[in-house]
Amino acid sequence: MDTKIFQNIHTIAIIGLSPNQQKDSFKVANFLIQKGFEVIPIYPKEDIILGKKVFRSYTQAHNNHKIDCVVIFRKSEKCFEIAQEIITQTPLPKIVWLQLGITNIYAKKILEDKNIIFVENRCIKIELQKNGIS
């Protein structure tokens, strides 16, 4: 993977960021925070996760932050709906990242049609570590 996609990425919204410390979404978010990224939690419950204000939707988070990258920890079948929400908000994020085991060809199409870098079925933490950010 080309590490250049991480250039100028500062704020990462994580859709499906669980407050459960045993969940991968929590571990990945914690790693990203430790590496200096601003993490924006999006989750239907909780008010604070990892010391950060939790938003209920991408739109709500976008209205409060300039988001460079969106990392999705939701079931594959939910990703098209999420992608539709993402493309209604401007400015658009540079990257939409579906974690390991998550794919959606329809989300891929509409996001790439908007020139958003689309990554699926990969762990952002693992990719950053492979590229020397660990």
JSON list of C-alpha atoms in Angstrom, two decimals:
[
{"chain": "A", "resi": 1, "resn": "MET", "atom": "CA", "xyz": [0.00, 0.00, 0.00]},
{"chain": "A", "resi": 2, "resn": "ASP", "atom": "CA", "xyz": [1.24, 3.47, -0.90]},
{"chain": "A", "resi": 3, "resn": "THR", "atom": "CA", "xyz": [2.00, 5.40, 2.29]},
{"chain": "A", "resi": 4, "resn": "LYS", "atom": "CA", "xyz": [1.35, 8.67, 0.47]},
{"chain": "A", "resi": 5, "resn": "ILE", "atom": "CA", "xyz": [-2.37, 8.25, 1.14]},
{"chain": "A", "resi": 6, "resn": "PHE", "atom": "CA", "xyz": [-1.65, 9.03, 4.80]},
{"chain": "A", "resi": 7, "resn": "GLN", "atom": "CA", "xyz": [-0.08, 12.41, 4.00]},
{"chain": "A", "resi": 8, "resn": "ASN", "atom": "CA", "xyz": [-2.18, 15.30, 5.25]},
{"chain": "A", "resi": 9, "resn": "ILE", "atom": "CA", "xyz": [-4.47, 13.00, 7.23]},
{"chain": "A", "resi": 10, "resn": "HIS", "atom": "CA", "xyz": [-5.05, 14.48, 10.67]},
{"chain": "A", "resi": 11, "resn": "THR", "atom": "CA", "xyz": [-8.67, 13.89, 11.66]},
{"chain": "A", "resi": 12, "resn": "ILE", "atom": "CA", "xyz": [-10.15, 10.40, 11.46]},
{"chain": "A", "resi": 13, "resn": "ALA", "atom": "CA", "xyz": [-13.82, 9.69, 12.12]},
{"chain": "A", "resi": 14, "resn": "ILE", "atom": "CA", "xyz": [-14.42, 6.13, 13.29]},
{"chain": "A", "resi": 15, "resn": "ILE", "atom": "CA", "xyz": [-17.92, 4.84, 12.61]},
{"chain": "A", "resi": 16, "resn": "GLY", "atom": "CA", "xyz": [-18.74, 2.03, 15.00]},
{"chain": "A", "resi": 17, "resn": "LEU", "atom": "CA", "xyz": [-16.15, 2.93, 17.65]},
{"chain": "A", "resi": 18, "resn": "SER", "atom": "CA", "xyz": [-17.12, 0.73, 20.58]},
{"chain": "A", "resi": 19, "resn": "PRO", "atom": "CA", "xyz": [-16.49, 1.76, 24.19]},
{"chain": "A", "resi": 20, "resn": "ASN", "atom": "CA", "xyz": [-15.50, -1.88, 24.89]},
{"chain": "A", "resi": 21, "resn": "GLN", "atom": "CA", "xyz": [-11.72, -1.99, 25.36]},
{"chain": "A", "resi": 22, "resn": "GLN", "atom": "CA", "xyz": [-11.62, -5.57, 24.02]},
{"chain": "A", "resi": 23, "resn": "LYS", "atom": "CA", "xyz": [-13.08, -4.60, 20.63]},
{"chain": "A", "resi": 24, "resn": "ASP", "atom": "CA", "xyz": [-10.85, -3.97, 17.63]},
{"chain": "A", "resi": 25, "resn": "SER", "atom": "CA", "xyz": [-12.43, -0.57, 16.99]},
{"chain": "A", "resi": 26, "resn": "PHE", "atom": "CA", "xyz": [-11.38, 0.61, 20.46]},
{"chain": "A", "resi": 27, "resn": "LYS", "atom": "CA", "xyz": [-7.84, -0.77, 20.04]},
{"chain": "A", "resi": 28, "resn": "VAL", "atom": "CA", "xyz": [-7.43, 0.83, 16.62]},
{"chain": "A", "resi": 29, "resn": "ALA", "atom": "CA", "xyz": [-8.76, 4.19, 17.84]},
{"chain": "A", "resi": 30, "resn": "ASN", "atom": "CA", "xyz": [-6.44, 4.12, 20.84]},
{"chain": "A", "resi": 31, "resn": "PHE", "atom": "CA", "xyz": [-3.48, 3.37, 18.53]},
{"chain": "A", "resi": 32, "resn": "LEU", "atom": "CA", "xyz": [-4.42, 6.24, 16.21]},
{"chain": "A", "resi": 33, "resn": "ILE", "atom": "CA", "xyz": [-4.68, 8.67, 19.14]},
{"chain": "A", "resi": 34, "resn": "GLN", "atom": "CA", "xyz": [-1.27, 7.55, 20.42]},
{"chain": "A", "resi": 35, "resn": "LYS", "atom": "CA", "xyz": [0.18, 8.24, 16.95]},
{"chain": "A", "resi": 36, "resn": "GLY", "atom": "CA", "xyz": [-1.12, 11.80, 17.00]},
{"chain": "A", "resi": 37, "resn": "PHE", "atom": "CA", "xyz": [-4.29, 11.54, 14.94]},
{"chain": "A", "resi": 38, "resn": "GLU", "atom": "CA", "xyz": [-7.44, 13.33, 16.07]},
{"chain": "A", "resi": 39, "resn": "VAL", "atom": "CA", "xyz": [-10.10, 10.62, 16.42]},
{"chain": "A", "resi": 40, "resn": "ILE", "atom": "CA", "xyz": [-13.80, 11.44, 16.18]},
{"chain": "A", "resi": 41, "resn": "PRO", "atom": "CA", "xyz": [-15.99, 8.64, 17.62]},
{"chain": "A", "resi": 42, "resn": "ILE", "atom": "CA", "xyz": [-19.30, 7.88, 15.92]},
{"chain": "A", "resi": 43, "resn": "TYR", "atom": "CA", "xyz": [-21.47, 5.48, 17.91]},
{"chain": "A", "resi": 44, "resn": "PRO", "atom": "CA", "xyz": [-25.20, 5.28, 18.73]},
{"chain": "A", "resi": 45, "resn": "LYS", "atom": "CA", "xyz": [-24.64, 5.22, 22.50]},
{"chain": "A", "resi": 46, "resn": "GLU", "atom": "CA", "xyz": [-22.21, 6.73, 25.00]},
{"chain": "A", "resi": 47, "resn": "ASP", "atom": "CA", "xyz": [-21.27, 10.38, 25.38]},
{"chain": "A", "resi": 48, "resn": "ILE", "atom": "CA", "xyz": [-17.49, 9.99, 25.72]},
{"chain": "A", "resi": 49, "resn": "ILE", "atom": "CA", "xyz": [-15.17, 7.28, 24.34]},
{"chain": "A", "resi": 50, "resn": "LEU", "atom": "CA", "xyz": [-11.39, 7.53, 24.84]},
{"chain": "A", "resi": 51, "resn": "GLY", "atom": "CA", "xyz": [-11.91, 11.00, 26.26]},
{"chain": "A", "resi": 52, "resn": "LYS", "atom": "CA", "xyz": [-13.57, 12.20, 23.04]},
{"chain": "A", "resi": 53, "resn": "LYS", "atom": "CA", "xyz": [-17.11, 13.50, 22.48]},
{"chain": "A", "resi": 54, "resn": "VAL", "atom": "CA", "xyz": [-19.19, 10.86, 20.69]},
{"chain": "A", "resi": 55, "resn": "PHE", "atom": "CA", "xyz": [-21.35, 11.78, 17.71]},
{"chain": "A", "resi": 56, "resn": "ARG", "atom": "CA", "xyz": [-24.43, 9.83, 16.63]},
{"chain": "A", "resi": 57, "resn": "SER", "atom": "CA", "xyz": [-23.91, 10.14, 12.87]},
{"chain": "A", "resi": 58, "resn": "TYR", "atom": "CA", "xyz": [-21.32, 11.05, 10.28]},
{"chain": "A", "resi": 59, "resn": "THR", "atom": "CA", "xyz": [-23.29, 14.18, 9.43]},
{"chain": "A", "resi": 60, "resn": "GLN", "atom": "CA", "xyz": [-23.26, 15.33, 13.06]},
{"chain": "A", "resi": 61, "resn": "ALA", "atom": "CA", "xyz": [-19.49, 14.71, 13.31]},
{"chain": "A", "resi": 62, "resn": "HIS", "atom": "CA", "xyz": [-18.88, 16.46, 9.97]},
{"chain": "A", "resi": 63, "resn": "ASN", "atom": "CA", "xyz": [-20.81, 19.52, 11.14]},
{"chain": "A", "resi": 64, "resn": "ASN", "atom": "CA", "xyz": [-18.34, 19.85, 14.03]},
{"chain": "A", "resi": 65, "resn": "HIS", "atom": "CA", "xyz": [-15.03, 18.75, 12.46]},
{"chain": "A", "resi": 66, "resn": "LYS", "atom": "CA", "xyz": [-13.16, 18.74, 9.16]},
{"chain": "A", "resi": 67, "resn": "ILE", "atom": "CA", "xyz": [-12.78, 15.01, 8.58]},
{"chain": "A", "resi": 68, "resn": "ASP", "atom": "CA", "xyz": [-9.87, 13.74, 6.47]},
{"chain": "A", "resi": 69, "resn": "CYS", "atom": "CA", "xyz": [-10.52, 10.01, 6.74]},
{"chain": "A", "resi": 70, "resn": "VAL", "atom": "CA", "xyz": [-13.45, 7.80, 7.72]},
{"chain": "A", "resi": 71, "resn": "VAL", "atom": "CA", "xyz": [-12.77, 4.34, 9.17]},
{"chain": "A", "resi": 72, "resn": "ILE", "atom": "CA", "xyz": [-15.79, 2.04, 9.25]},
{"chain": "A", "resi": 73, "resn": "PHE", "atom": "CA", "xyz": [-16.34, -0.77, 11.75]},
{"chain": "A", "resi": 74, "resn": "ARG", "atom": "CA", "xyz": [-19.85, -1.76, 10.65]},
{"chain": "A", "resi": 75, "resn": "LYS", "atom": "CA", "xyz": [-21.28, -4.74, 8.80]},
{"chain": "A", "resi": 76, "resn": "SER", "atom": "CA", "xyz": [-20.64, -4.78, 5.05]},
{"chain": "A", "resi": 77, "resn": "GLU", "atom": "CA", "xyz": [-24.33, -4.38, 4.23]},
{"chain": "A", "resi": 78, "resn": "LYS", "atom": "CA", "xyz": [-24.45, -1.04, 6.13]},
{"chain": "A", "resi": 79, "resn": "CYS", "atom": "CA", "xyz": [-21.56, 0.52, 4.19]},
{"chain": "A", "resi": 80, "resn": "PHE", "atom": "CA", "xyz": [-23.52, 1.66, 1.13]},
{"chain": "A", "resi": 81, "resn": "GLU", "atom": "CA", "xyz": [-25.92, 3.63, 3.32]},
{"chain": "A", "resi": 82, "resn": "ILE", "atom": "CA", "xyz": [-22.97, 5.14, 5.19]},
{"chain": "A", "resi": 83, "resn": "ALA", "atom": "CA", "xyz": [-21.24, 6.02, 1.90]},
{"chain": "A", "resi": 84, "resn": "GLN", "atom": "CA", "xyz": [-24.41, 7.75, 0.70]},
{"chain": "A", "resi": 85, "resn": "GLU", "atom": "CA", "xyz": [-24.41, 9.88, 3.85]},
{"chain": "A", "resi": 86, "resn": "ILE", "atom": "CA", "xyz": [-20.70, 10.69, 3.46]},
{"chain": "A", "resi": 87, "resn": "ILE", "atom": "CA", "xyz": [-21.03, 12.01, -0.11]},
{"chain": "A", "resi": 88, "resn": "THR", "atom": "CA", "xyz": [-23.78, 14.45, 0.90]},
{"chain": "A", "resi": 89, "resn": "GLN", "atom": "CA", "xyz": [-21.36, 16.38, 3.14]},
{"chain": "A", "resi": 90, "resn": "THR", "atom": "CA", "xyz": [-18.72, 18.78, 1.86]},
{"chain": "A", "resi": 91, "resn": "PRO", "atom": "CA", "xyz": [-15.83, 18.96, 2.00]},
{"chain": "A", "resi": 92, "resn": "LEU", "atom": "CA", "xyz": [-15.50, 15.25, 1.29]},
{"chain": "A", "resi": 93, "resn": "PRO", "atom": "CA", "xyz": [-13.00, 13.11, 3.21]},
{"chain": "A", "resi": 94, "resn": "LYS", "atom": "CA", "xyz": [-9.87, 12.06, 1.33]},
{"chain": "A", "resi": 95, "resn": "ILE", "atom": "CA", "xyz": [-10.18, 8.40, 2.37]},
{"chain": "A", "resi": 96, "resn": "VAL", "atom": "CA", "xyz": [-12.95, 5.99, 3.36]},
{"chain": "A", "resi": 97, "resn": "TRP", "atom": "CA", "xyz": [-11.52, 2.87, 4.96]},
{"chain": "A", "resi": 98, "resn": "LEU", "atom": "CA", "xyz": [-13.45, -0.37, 5.57]},
{"chain": "A", "resi": 99, "resn": "GLN", "atom": "CA", "xyz": [-11.73, -2.54, 8.16]},
{"chain": "A", "resi": 100, "resn": "LEU", "atom": "CA", "xyz": [-10.74, -6.21, 7.85]},
{"chain": "A", "resi": 101, "resn": "GLY", "atom": "CA", "xyz": [-13.63, -8.40, 6.74]},
{"chain": "A", "resi": 102, "resn": "ILE", "atom": "CA", "xyz": [-15.71, -5.46, 5.52]},
{"chain": "A", "resi": 103, "resn": "THR", "atom": "CA", "xyz": [-16.37, -4.94, 1.79]},
{"chain": "A", "resi": 104, "resn": "ASN", "atom": "CA", "xyz": [-19.07, -3.29, -0.31]},
{"chain": "A", "resi": 105, "resn": "ILE", "atom": "CA", "xyz": [-18.87, -2.85, -4.09]},
{"chain": "A", "resi": 106, "resn": "TYR", "atom": "CA", "xyz": [-21.70, -0.29, -4.15]},
{"chain": "A", "resi": 107, "resn": "ALA", "atom": "CA", "xyz": [-20.01, 1.90, -1.55]},
{"chain": "A", "resi": 108, "resn": "LYS", "atom": "CA", "xyz": [-16.76, 1.57, -3.49]},
{"chain": "A", "resi": 109, "resn": "LYS", "atom": "CA", "xyz": [-18.40, 2.80, -6.70]},
{"chain": "A", "resi": 110, "resn": "ILE", "atom": "CA", "xyz": [-20.11, 5.90, -5.31]},
{"chain": "A", "resi": 111, "resn": "LEU", "atom": "CA", "xyz": [-17.08, 6.92, -3.24]},
{"chain": "A", "resi": 112, "resn": "GLU", "atom": "CA", "xyz": [-14.57, 6.43, -6.05]},
{"chain": "A", "resi": 113, "resn": "ASP", "atom": "CA", "xyz": [-16.92, 8.34, -8.38]},
{"chain": "A", "resi": 114, "resn": "LYS", "atom": "CA", "xyz": [-16.35, 11.29, -6.01]},
{"chain": "A", "resi": 115, "resn": "ASN", "atom": "CA", "xyz": [-12.55, 10.76, -6.16]},
{"chain": "A", "resi": 116, "resn": "ILE", "atom": "CA", "xyz": [-12.40, 9.48, -2.59]},
{"chain": "A", "resi": 117, "resn": "ILE", "atom": "CA", "xyz": [-9.67, 6.91, -1.95]},
{"chain": "A", "resi": 118, "resn": "PHE", "atom": "CA", "xyz": [-11.47, 3.70, -1.02]},
{"chain": "A", "resi": 119, "resn": "VAL", "atom": "CA", "xyz": [-9.80, 0.94, 1.00]},
{"chain": "A", "resi": 120, "resn": "GLU", "atom": "CA", "xyz": [-11.61, -2.22, 2.05]},
{"chain": "A", "resi": 121, "resn": "ASN", "atom": "CA", "xyz": [-10.85, -5.41, 3.94]},
{"chain": "A", "resi": 122, "resn": "ARG", "atom": "CA", "xyz": [-7.69, -3.97, 5.53]},
{"chain": "A", "resi": 123, "resn": "CYS", "atom": "CA", "xyz": [-6.81, -2.83, 9.03]},
{"chain": "A", "resi": 124, "resn": "ILE", "atom": "CA", "xyz": [-5.59, 0.77, 9.15]},
{"chain": "A", "resi": 125, "resn": "LYS", "atom": "CA", "xyz": [-3.50, -0.01, 12.26]},
{"chain": "A", "resi": 126, "resn": "ILE", "atom": "CA", "xyz": [-1.72, -2.92, 10.55]},
{"chain": "A", "resi": 127, "resn": "GLU", "atom": "CA", "xyz": [-1.11, -0.87, 7.39]},
{"chain": "A", "resi": 128, "resn": "LEU", "atom": "CA", "xyz": [0.35, 2.03, 9.37]},
{"chain": "A", "resi": 129, "resn": "GLN", "atom": "CA", "xyz": [2.58, -0.37, 11.33]},
{"chain": "A", "resi": 130, "resn": "LYS", "atom": "CA", "xyz": [3.76, -2.02, 8.09]},
{"chain": "A", "resi": 131, "resn": "ASN", "atom": "CA", "xyz": [4.73, 1.42, 6.85]},
{"chain": "A", "resi": 132, "resn": "GLY", "atom": "CA", "xyz": [6.78, 2.32, 9.89]},
{"chain": "A", "resi": 133, "resn": "ILE", "atom": "CA", "xyz": [4.20, 4.06, 12.04]},
{"chain": "A", "resi": 134, "resn": "SER", "atom": "CA", "xyz": [4.18, 1.93, 15.18]}
]
